[in-house]
Coordinates of C-alpha atoms and ligand atoms in Angstrom, one line a residue:
X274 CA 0.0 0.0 0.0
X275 CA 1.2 3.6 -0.7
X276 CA -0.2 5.8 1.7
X277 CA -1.1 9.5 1.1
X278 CA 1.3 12.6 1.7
X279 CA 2.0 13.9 4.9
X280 CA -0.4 16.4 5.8
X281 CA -2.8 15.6 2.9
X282 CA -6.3 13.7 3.9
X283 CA -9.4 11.9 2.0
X284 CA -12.5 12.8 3.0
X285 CA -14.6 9.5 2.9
X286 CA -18.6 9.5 3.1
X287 CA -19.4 9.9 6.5
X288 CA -17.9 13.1 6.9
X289 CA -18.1 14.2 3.4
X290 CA -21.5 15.5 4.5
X291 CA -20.6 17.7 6.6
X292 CA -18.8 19.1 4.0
X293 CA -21.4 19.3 1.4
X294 CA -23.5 21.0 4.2
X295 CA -20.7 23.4 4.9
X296 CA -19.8 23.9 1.3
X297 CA -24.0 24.7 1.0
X298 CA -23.9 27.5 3.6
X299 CA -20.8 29.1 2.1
X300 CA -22.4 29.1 -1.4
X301 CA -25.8 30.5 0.1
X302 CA -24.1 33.3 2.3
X303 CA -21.7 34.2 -0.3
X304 CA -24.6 34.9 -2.6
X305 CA -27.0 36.7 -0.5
X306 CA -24.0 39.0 -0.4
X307 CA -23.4 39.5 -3.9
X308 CA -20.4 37.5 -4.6
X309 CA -19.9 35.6 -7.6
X310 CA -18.0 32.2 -7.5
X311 CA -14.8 32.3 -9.7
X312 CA -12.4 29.4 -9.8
X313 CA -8.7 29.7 -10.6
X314 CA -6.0 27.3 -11.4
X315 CA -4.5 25.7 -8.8
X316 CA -0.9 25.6 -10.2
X317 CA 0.4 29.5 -10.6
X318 CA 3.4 31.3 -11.5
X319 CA 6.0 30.8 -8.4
X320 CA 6.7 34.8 -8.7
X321 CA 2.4 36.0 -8.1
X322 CA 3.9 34.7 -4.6
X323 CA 6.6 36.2 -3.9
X324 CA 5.4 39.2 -5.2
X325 CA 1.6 39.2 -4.3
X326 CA 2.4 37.3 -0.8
X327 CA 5.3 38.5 0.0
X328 CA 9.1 37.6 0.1
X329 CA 9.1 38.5 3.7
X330 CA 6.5 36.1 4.8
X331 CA 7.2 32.4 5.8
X332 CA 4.8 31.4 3.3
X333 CA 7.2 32.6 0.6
X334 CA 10.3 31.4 2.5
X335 CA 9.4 28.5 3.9
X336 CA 6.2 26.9 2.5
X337 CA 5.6 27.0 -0.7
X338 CA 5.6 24.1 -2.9
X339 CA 7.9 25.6 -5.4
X340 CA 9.4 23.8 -8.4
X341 CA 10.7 23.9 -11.9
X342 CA 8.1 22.4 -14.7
X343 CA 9.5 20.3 -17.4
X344 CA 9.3 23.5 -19.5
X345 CA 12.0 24.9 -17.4
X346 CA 9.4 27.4 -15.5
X347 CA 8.9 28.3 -12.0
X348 CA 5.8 27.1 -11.3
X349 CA 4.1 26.5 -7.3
X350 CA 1.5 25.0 -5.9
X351 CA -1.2 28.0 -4.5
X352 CA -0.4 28.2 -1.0
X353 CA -3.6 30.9 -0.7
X354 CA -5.9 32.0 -3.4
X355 CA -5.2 36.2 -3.0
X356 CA -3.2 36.7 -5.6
X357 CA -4.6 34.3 -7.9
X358 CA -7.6 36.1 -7.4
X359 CA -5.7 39.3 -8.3
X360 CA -4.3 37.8 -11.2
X361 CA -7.6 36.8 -12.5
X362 CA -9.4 40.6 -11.8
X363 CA -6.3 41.7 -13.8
X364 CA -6.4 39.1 -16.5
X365 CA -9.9 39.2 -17.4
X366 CA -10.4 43.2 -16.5
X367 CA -13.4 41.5 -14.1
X368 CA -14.6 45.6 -13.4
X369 CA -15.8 46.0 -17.0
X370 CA -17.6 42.8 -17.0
X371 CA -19.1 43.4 -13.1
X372 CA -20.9 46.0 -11.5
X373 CA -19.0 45.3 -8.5
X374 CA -16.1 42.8 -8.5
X375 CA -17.0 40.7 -5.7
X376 CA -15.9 37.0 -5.8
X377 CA -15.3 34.0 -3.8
X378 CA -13.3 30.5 -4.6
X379 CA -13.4 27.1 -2.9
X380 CA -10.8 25.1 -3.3
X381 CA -7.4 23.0 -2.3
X382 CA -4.6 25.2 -0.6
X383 CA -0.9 23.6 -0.2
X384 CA 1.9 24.5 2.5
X385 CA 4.9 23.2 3.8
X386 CA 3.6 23.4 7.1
X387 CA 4.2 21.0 10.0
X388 CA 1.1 19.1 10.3
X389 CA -1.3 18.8 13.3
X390 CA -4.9 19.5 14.2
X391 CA -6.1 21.6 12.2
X392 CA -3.4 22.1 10.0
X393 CA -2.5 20.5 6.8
X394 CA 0.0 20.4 4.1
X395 CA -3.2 20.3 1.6
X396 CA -6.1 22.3 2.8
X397 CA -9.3 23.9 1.8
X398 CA -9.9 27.5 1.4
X399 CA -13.2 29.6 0.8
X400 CA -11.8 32.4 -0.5
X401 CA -13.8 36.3 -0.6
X402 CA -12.2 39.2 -2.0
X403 CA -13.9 42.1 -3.6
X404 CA -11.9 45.0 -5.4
X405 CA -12.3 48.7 -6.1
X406 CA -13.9 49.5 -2.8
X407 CA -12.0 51.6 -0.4
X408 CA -14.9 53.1 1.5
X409 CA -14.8 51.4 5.2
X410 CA -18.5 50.4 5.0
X411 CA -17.7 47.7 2.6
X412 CA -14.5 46.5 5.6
X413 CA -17.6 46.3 7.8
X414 CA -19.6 44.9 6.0
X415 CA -17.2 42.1 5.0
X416 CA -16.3 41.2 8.5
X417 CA -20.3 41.2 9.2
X418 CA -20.6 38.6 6.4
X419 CA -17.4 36.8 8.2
X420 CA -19.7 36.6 11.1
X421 CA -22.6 35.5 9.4
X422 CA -20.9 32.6 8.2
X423 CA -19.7 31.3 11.2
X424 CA -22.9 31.7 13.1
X425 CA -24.9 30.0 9.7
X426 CA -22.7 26.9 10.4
X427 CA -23.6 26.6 14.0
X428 CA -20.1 27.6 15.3
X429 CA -21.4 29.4 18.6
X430 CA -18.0 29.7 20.7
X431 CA -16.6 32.1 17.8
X432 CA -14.6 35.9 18.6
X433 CA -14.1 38.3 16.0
X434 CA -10.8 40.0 16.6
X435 CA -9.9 43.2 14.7
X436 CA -6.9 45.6 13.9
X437 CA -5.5 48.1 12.0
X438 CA -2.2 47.7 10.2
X439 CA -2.4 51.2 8.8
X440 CA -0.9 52.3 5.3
X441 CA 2.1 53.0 3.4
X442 CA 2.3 56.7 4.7
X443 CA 1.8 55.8 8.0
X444 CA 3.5 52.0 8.7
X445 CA 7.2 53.1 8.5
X446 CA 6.7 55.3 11.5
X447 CA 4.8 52.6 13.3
X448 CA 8.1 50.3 12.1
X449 CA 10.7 52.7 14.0
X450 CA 8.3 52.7 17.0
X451 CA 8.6 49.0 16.8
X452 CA 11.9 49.1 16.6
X453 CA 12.7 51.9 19.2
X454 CA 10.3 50.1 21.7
X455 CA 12.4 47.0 21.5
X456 CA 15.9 48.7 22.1
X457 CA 18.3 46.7 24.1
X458 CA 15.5 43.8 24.6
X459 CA 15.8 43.1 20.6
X460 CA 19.0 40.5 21.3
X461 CA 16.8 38.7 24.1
X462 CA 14.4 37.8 21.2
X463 CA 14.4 34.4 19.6
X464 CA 15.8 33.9 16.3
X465 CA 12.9 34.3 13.6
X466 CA 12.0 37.3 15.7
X467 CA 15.5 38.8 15.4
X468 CA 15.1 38.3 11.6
X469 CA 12.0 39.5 11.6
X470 CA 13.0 42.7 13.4
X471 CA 15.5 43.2 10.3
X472 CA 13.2 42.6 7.6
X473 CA 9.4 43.2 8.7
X474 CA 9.2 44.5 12.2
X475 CA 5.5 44.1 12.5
X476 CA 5.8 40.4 12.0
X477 CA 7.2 40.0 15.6
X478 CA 3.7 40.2 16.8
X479 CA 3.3 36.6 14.9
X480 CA 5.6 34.9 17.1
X481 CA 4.5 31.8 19.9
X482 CA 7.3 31.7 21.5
X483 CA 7.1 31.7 24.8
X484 CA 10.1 33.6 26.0
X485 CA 9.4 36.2 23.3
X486 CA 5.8 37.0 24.8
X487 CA 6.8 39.9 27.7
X488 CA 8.6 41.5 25.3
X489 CA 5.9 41.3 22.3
X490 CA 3.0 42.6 24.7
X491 CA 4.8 45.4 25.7
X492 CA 5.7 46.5 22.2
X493 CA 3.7 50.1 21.2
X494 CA 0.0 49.6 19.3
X495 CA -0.5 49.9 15.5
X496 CA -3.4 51.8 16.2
X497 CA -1.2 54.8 18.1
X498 CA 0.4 55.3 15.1
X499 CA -1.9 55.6 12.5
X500 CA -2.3 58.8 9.9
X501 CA -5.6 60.6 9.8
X502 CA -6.9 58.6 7.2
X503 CA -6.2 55.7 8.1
X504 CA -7.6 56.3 11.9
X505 CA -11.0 57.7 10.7
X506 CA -10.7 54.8 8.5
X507 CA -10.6 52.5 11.2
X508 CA -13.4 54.4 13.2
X509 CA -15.5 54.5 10.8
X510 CA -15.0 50.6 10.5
X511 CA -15.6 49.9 14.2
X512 CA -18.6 52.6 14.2
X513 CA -20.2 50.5 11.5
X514 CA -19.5 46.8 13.2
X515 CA -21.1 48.0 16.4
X516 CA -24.3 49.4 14.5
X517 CA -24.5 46.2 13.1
X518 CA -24.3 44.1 16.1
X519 CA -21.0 42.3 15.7
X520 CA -19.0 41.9 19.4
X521 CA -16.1 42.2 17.9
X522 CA -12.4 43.0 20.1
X523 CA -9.4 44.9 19.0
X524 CA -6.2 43.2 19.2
X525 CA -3.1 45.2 18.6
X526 CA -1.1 41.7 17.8
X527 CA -3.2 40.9 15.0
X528 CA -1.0 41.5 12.3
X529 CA -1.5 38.7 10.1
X530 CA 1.7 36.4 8.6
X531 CA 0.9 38.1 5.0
X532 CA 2.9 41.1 3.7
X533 CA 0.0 42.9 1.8
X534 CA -2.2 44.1 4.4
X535 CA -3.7 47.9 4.7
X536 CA -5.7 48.9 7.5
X537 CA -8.2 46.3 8.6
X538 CA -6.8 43.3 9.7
X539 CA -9.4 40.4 11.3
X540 CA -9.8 37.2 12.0
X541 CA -12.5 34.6 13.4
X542 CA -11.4 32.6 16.4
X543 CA -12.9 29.5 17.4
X544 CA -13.0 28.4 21.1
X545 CA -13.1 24.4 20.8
X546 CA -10.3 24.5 18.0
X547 CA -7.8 24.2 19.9
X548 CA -3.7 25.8 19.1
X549 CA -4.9 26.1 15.4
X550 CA -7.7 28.2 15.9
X551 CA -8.2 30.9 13.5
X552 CA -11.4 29.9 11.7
X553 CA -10.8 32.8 9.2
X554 CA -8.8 35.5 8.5
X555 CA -8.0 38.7 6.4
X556 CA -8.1 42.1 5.6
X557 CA -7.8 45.1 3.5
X558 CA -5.1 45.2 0.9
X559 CA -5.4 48.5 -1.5
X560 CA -1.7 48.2 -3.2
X561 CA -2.1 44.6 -3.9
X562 CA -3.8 45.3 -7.7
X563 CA -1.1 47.5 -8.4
X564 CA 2.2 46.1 -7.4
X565 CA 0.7 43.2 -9.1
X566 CA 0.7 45.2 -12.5
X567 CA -2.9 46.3 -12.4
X568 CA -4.6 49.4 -11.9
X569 CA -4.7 51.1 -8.6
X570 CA -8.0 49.2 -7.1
X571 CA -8.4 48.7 -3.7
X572 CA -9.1 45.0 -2.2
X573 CA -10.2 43.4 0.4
X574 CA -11.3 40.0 1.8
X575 CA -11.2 37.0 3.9
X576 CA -9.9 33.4 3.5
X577 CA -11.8 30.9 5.7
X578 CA -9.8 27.0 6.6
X579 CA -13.0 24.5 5.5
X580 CA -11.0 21.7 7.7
X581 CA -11.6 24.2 10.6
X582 CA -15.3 25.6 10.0
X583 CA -15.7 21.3 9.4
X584 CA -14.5 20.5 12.7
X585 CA -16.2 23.4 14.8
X586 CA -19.5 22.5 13.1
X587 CA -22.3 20.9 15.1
X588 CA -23.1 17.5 14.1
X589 CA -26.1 17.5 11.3
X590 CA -28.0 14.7 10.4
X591 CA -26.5 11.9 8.4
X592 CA -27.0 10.7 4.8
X593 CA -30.1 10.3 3.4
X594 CA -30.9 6.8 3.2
X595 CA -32.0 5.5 0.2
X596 CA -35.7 5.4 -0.9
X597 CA -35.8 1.6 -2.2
X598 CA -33.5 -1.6 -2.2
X599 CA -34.7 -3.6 -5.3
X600 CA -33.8 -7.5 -4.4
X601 CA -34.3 -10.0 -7.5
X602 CA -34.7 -13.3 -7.5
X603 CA -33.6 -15.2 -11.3
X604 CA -32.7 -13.7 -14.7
X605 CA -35.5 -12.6 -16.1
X606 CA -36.5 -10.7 -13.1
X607 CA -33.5 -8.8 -12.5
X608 CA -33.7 -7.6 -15.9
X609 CA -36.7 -6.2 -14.9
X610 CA -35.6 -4.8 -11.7
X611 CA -33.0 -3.0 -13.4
X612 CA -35.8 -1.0 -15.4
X613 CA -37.8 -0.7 -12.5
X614 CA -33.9 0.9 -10.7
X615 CA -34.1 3.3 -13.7
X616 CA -37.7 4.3 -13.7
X617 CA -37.5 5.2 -10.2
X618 CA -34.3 6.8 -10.5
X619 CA -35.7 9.1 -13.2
X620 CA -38.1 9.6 -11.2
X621 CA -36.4 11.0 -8.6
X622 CA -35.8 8.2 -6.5
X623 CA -32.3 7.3 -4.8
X624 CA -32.5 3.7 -5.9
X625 CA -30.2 1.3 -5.2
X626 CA -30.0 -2.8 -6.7
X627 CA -27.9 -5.8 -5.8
X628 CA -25.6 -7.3 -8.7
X629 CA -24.7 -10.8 -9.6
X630 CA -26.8 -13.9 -9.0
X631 CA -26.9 -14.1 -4.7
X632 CA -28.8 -15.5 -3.0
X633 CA -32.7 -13.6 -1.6
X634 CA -31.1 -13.8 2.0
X635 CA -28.0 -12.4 1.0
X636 CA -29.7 -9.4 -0.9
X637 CA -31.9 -8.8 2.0
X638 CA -29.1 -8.4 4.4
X639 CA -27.3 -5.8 2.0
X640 CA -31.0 -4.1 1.1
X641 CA -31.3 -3.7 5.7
X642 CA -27.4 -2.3 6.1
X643 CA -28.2 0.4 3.6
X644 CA -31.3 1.5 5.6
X645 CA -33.3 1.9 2.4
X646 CA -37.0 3.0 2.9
X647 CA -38.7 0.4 1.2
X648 CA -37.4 -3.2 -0.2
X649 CA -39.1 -3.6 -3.7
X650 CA -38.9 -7.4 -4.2
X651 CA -39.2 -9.5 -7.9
X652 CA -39.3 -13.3 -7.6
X653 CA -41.1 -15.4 -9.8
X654 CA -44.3 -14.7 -8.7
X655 CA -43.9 -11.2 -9.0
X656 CA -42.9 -11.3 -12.5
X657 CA -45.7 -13.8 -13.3
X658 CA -48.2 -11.5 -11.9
X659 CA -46.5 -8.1 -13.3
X660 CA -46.1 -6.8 -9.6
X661 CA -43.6 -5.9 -7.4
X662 CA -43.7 -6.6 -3.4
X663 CA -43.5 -3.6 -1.6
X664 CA -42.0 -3.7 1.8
X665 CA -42.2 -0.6 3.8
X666 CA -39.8 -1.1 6.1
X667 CA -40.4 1.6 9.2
X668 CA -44.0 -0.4 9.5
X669 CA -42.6 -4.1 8.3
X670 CA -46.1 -3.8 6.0
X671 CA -46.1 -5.7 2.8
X672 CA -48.1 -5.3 0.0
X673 CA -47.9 -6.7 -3.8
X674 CA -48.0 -3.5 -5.9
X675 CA -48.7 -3.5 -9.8
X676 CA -45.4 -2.6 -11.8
X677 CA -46.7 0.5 -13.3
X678 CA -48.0 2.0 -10.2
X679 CA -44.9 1.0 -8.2
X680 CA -43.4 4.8 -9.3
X681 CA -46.6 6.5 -8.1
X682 CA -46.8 5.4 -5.2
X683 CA -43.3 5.4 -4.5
X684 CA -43.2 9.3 -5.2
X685 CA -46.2 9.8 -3.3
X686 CA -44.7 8.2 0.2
X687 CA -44.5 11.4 2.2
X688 CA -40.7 10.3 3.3
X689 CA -39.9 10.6 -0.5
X690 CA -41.8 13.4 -0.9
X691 CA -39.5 15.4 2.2
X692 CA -36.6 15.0 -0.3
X693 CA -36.0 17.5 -3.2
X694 CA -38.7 17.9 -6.3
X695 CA -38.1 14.7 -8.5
X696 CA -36.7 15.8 -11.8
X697 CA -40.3 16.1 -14.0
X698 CA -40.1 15.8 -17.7
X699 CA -37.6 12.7 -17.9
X700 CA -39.7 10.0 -19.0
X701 CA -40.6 6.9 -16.4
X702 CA -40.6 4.7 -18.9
X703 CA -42.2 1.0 -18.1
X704 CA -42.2 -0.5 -21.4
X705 CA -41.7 -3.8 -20.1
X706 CA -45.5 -4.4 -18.2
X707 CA -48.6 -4.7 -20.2
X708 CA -51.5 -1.8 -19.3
X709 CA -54.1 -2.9 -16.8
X710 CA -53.6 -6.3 -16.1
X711 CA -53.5 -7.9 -12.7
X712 CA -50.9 -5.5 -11.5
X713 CA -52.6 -2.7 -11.8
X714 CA -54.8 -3.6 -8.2
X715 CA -53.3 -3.6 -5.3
X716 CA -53.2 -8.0 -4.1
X717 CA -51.9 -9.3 -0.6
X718 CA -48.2 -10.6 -1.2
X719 CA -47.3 -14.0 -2.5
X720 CA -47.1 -16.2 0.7
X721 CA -43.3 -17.1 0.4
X722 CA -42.2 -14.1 2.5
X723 CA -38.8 -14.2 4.1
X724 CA -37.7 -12.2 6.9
X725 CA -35.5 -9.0 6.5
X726 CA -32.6 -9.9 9.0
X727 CA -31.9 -7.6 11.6
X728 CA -28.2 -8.5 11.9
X729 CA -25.8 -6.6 9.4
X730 CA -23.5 -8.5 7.3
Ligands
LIG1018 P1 -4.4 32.9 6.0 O1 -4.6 33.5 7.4 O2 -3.0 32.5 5.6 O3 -5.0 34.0 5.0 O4 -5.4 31.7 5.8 C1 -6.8 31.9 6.0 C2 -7.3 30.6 6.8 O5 -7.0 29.5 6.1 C3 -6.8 30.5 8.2 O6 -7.5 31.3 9.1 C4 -7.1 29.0 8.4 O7 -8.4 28.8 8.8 C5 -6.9 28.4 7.0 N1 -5.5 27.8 7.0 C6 -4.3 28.4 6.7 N2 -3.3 27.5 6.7 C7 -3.9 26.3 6.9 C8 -3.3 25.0 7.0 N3 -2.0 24.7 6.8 N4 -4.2 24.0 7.3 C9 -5.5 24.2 7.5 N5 -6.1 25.5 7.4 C10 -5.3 26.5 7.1 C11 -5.0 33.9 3.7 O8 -4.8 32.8 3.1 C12 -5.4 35.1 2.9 N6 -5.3 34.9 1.5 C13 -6.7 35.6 3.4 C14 -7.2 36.8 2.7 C15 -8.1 36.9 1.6 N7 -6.9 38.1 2.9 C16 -7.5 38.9 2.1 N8 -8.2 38.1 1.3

C-alpha cells in the first residue's frame, strides 16, 4: 500500500456531508451578499507569490511548494488564493464585466507546514475578495458577512478579533516605534524574531514563543500610530460593526503572517479548535492590484480554513438513506428490476439494486445495512403476476404492488416526498409491463415471504 502525503487527507462518506453541508452554507451566504464564485487554477506562477504574498512572509520562504516544470518554469502550488484572485481581476479586467467585483473561490490550498490539528500540508480555502472599494463600509460589512458565516454553520464559541495595520504613509513610522520600543530587549528575542525585526518588524507580533511573549505585549500599538486617514478609516469601521451588532475585540497583535495588508486586519477565532484556531482571517489590501501590475483598485477579503469551520460545526444529520433496495430473484427478473432501478431513478428516487446472482437472503441483508426506505422485491411470482412486493420497512407492512403503479406510489410516500422535487419531464418509462392487467390492483403478497434480517452482514 502507498499511503497519502503527509499532511494531505481523503474525505470519505461519512464526513463528506458535513462538508457538502458546509460547502452549502458558504455558497448561500456568499450569494446573499453579492459574490460571484470564480475558480482559478491551482498551479500558478512561483513569482504571483513572492510578489503578491510577499518575500518576507514564511509562506514565501518557507512553505511553498515551489518547483521547476519540465518546460523549465517556475511554477508552485497555490499556498492561498489572493493573488490568484488578483491575477484573474487583472487578467480578465473582471470591473468591465461586473458592476462590483466581488468574488469567492473554494478550493485546495498547499503549505509546507508541519502538520497537526487543524493544520495541513493540503487544505481547503473559501476564498472572498472584492476589489475597487476603499470606503470602510464595505470593511464592515465584510467582517459582518465573516460573522454571518460562522454563526450560519452553527459555530457558537466564535470571537471576531480586529486591527489596524495602517498604510504606506503611516507604517514606516509605526516600524521605528517598533523598533525603538524593542531597544536593548531586541538581542533577548528568539531567532525568527531577530530576523523578523531586520526585515518586517510588524511580524514580531506573529511569534508563539514563549520567552518572546513579555517582550511582544509590551511593544507600542499599531493603532497609536496611524495617519488621519487611516484612523478615521478605522473608526468608521468599528462605528459601522457595532451598529451592526457584531462583538467584535481589537487586538493590537493581530497583524496577520501576510505582507499585503492595509488597515483592517481580522480574524475569526474558534474556542473548541484548539492551538490552530483561526477559523478565518483577512483584511484590507489596496496596493495589492497595483504592485501586481494592475490598476490602482483597492481590495479586500477573507480566507476561511473549511478543515476548521468542518471541525467546529455541530453535528447535522446523516446521509439520506436510500428510498428503495430492489432484491431479485432469477434472470428474467433482474432484468426487470433494473428497469424498475431506472424508472425510479428518473423519477427522482435514490434507488439502489444488488448485482450478480446471490442468494434472496444475501440481498436482503445488503438491502437492511443500507437503511433503504422500502425493499421492492421481484421473484417469480412477482414477475408472473407483473407486480412488485413492496416492503415498507419503518412499519414491516407488505403489500404486492402493480409494476406500473410501483413509481406513483413510490413518489407519493411522504418520506420521499420530504426530499428534493423529482426531476419532471424525464420519462418513467415502463415498457416492459402490459396496461391494466393484474398489476394494476393492489393484491396481498405471494405467501413465500422471508424475513428481513436484523443483523448486518
Ligand atoms: P491565512 O490566514 O493565511 O490568510 O489563511 C486563512 C485561513 O486558512 C486560516 O484562518 C485557516 O483557517 C486556514 N489555513 C491556513 N493555513 C492552513 C493550514 N495549513 N491547514 C488548514 N487550514 C489552514 C490567507 O490565506 C489570505 N489569503 C486571506 C485573505 C483573503 N486576505 C485577504 N483576502
Amino acid at each position: 500500500m502507498i499511503p497519502a502525503i503527509r499532511g494531505t487527507h481523503d474525505i470519505l462518506p461519512g464526513e463528506i456531508e458535513r462538508w457538502q453541508r458546509a460547502e452549502q452554507v458558504v455558497r448561500d451566504v456568499c450569494e446573499r451578499y453579492g459574490y460571484r464564485e470564480i475558480r482559478t487554477p491551482v498551479i500558478e506562477r512561483e513569482e504571483l507569490f513572492a510578489k503578491g504574498t510577499g518575500e518576507t512572509t514564511d509562506i514565501v520562504q518557507k512553505e511553498m511548494y515551489a518547483f521547476e516544470d519540465k518546460g523549465g518554469e517556475r511554477v508552485t502550488l497555490r499556498p492561498e488564493a489572493t493573488p490568484s484572485m488578483v491575477r484573474a481581476f487583472v487578467e480578465h479586467a473582471l470591473e468591465q464585466r461586473l458592476p462590483t467585483v466581488k468574488i469567492f473561490s473554494l478550493g485546495p490550498m498547499f503549505r509546507y507546514e508541519r502538520p497537526q490539528k487543524g493544520r495541513y500540508r493540503q487544505f481547503h480555502q473559501l476564498d472572498v475578495e472584492v476589489f475597487g472599494v476603499a470606503d470602510a463600509t464595505l470593511d464592515a460589512e465584510v467582517v459582518e458577512m465573516a460573522a454571518a458565516l460562522v454563526d450560519a454553520l452553527g459555530i457558537d464559541d466564535a470571537e471576531v478579533v480586529l486591527n489596524s495595520v495602517g498604510c504606506a504613509e503611516c507604517r514606516p513610522g509605526f516600524s521605528r516605534a517598533l523598533l525603538a520600543a524593542l531597544g536593548d530587549r531586541a538581542a533577548d528575542l528568539c531567532g525568527d524574531c531577530r530576523r523578523r525585526a531586520a526585515v518586517n518588524p510588524l511580524r514580531i507580533f506573529d511569534c508563539k514563543v514563549p520567552s518572546c511573549q513579555p517582550i511582544v505585549d509590551a511593544l507600542p500599538h499599531a493603532t497609536d500610530y496611524l495617519c488621519d486617514p487611516c484612523r478615521s478609516h478605522f473608526e468608521a469601521t468599528t462605528a459601522l460593526l457595532k451598529a451592526l451588532d457584531v462583538d467584535f475585540r481589537v487586538s493590537h497583535r493581530l497583524v496577520r503572517g501576510l505582507d499585503y495588508y492595509t488597515r483592517t486586519t481580522f480574524e475569526i477565532r474558534g474556542g473548541r479548535l484548539g492551538a490552530q484556531n483561526a477559523l478565518l482571517g483577512g483584511g484590507r489590501y489596496d496596493g495589492l492590484v497595483r504592485q501586481l501590475g494592475g490598476p490602482d483598485r483597492a481590495g479586500i477579503g477573507f480566507a476561511a480554513g473549511m478543515e476548521r469551520l468542518v471541525l467546529a460545526m455541530p453535528e447535522g444529520p446523516g446521509p439520506r438513506a436510500p428510498d428503495a433496495f430492489i432484491v431479485a430473484l432469477g434472470d428474467a427478473a433482474r432484468q426487470s428490476a433494473h428497469r424498475l432501478a431506472r424508472d425510479l431513478r428518473r423519477a427522482g428516487l435514490t434507488v439502489l439494486i444488488d448485482y450478480g446472482d446471490r442468494s434472496m437472503k444475501a440481498q436482503l441483508r445488503r438491502a437492511n445495512r443500507t437503511s433503504a426506505r422500502h425493499v421492492l422485491i421481484l421473484g417469480e411470482d412477482e414477475l408472473a403476476r407483473a407486480s412488485v412486493t413492496v416492503k415498507h420497512m419503518a412499519s414491516g407492512g407488505e403489500t404486492l404492488v402493480g409494476r406500473q403503479d410501483v413509481v406513483r406510489m413510490l413518489t407519493a410516500d411522504p418520506a420521499s416526498a420530504e426530499q428534493p422535487a423529482p426531476k419532471r419531464g424525464l420519462s418513467v418509462l415502463a415498457d416492459d409491463e402490459p396496461e391494466g392487467g393484474p398489476g394494476d390492483v393492489e393484491q396481498p403478497a405471494p405467501k413465500r415471504r422471508l424475513r428481513v434480517p436484523d443483523t448486518a452482514v
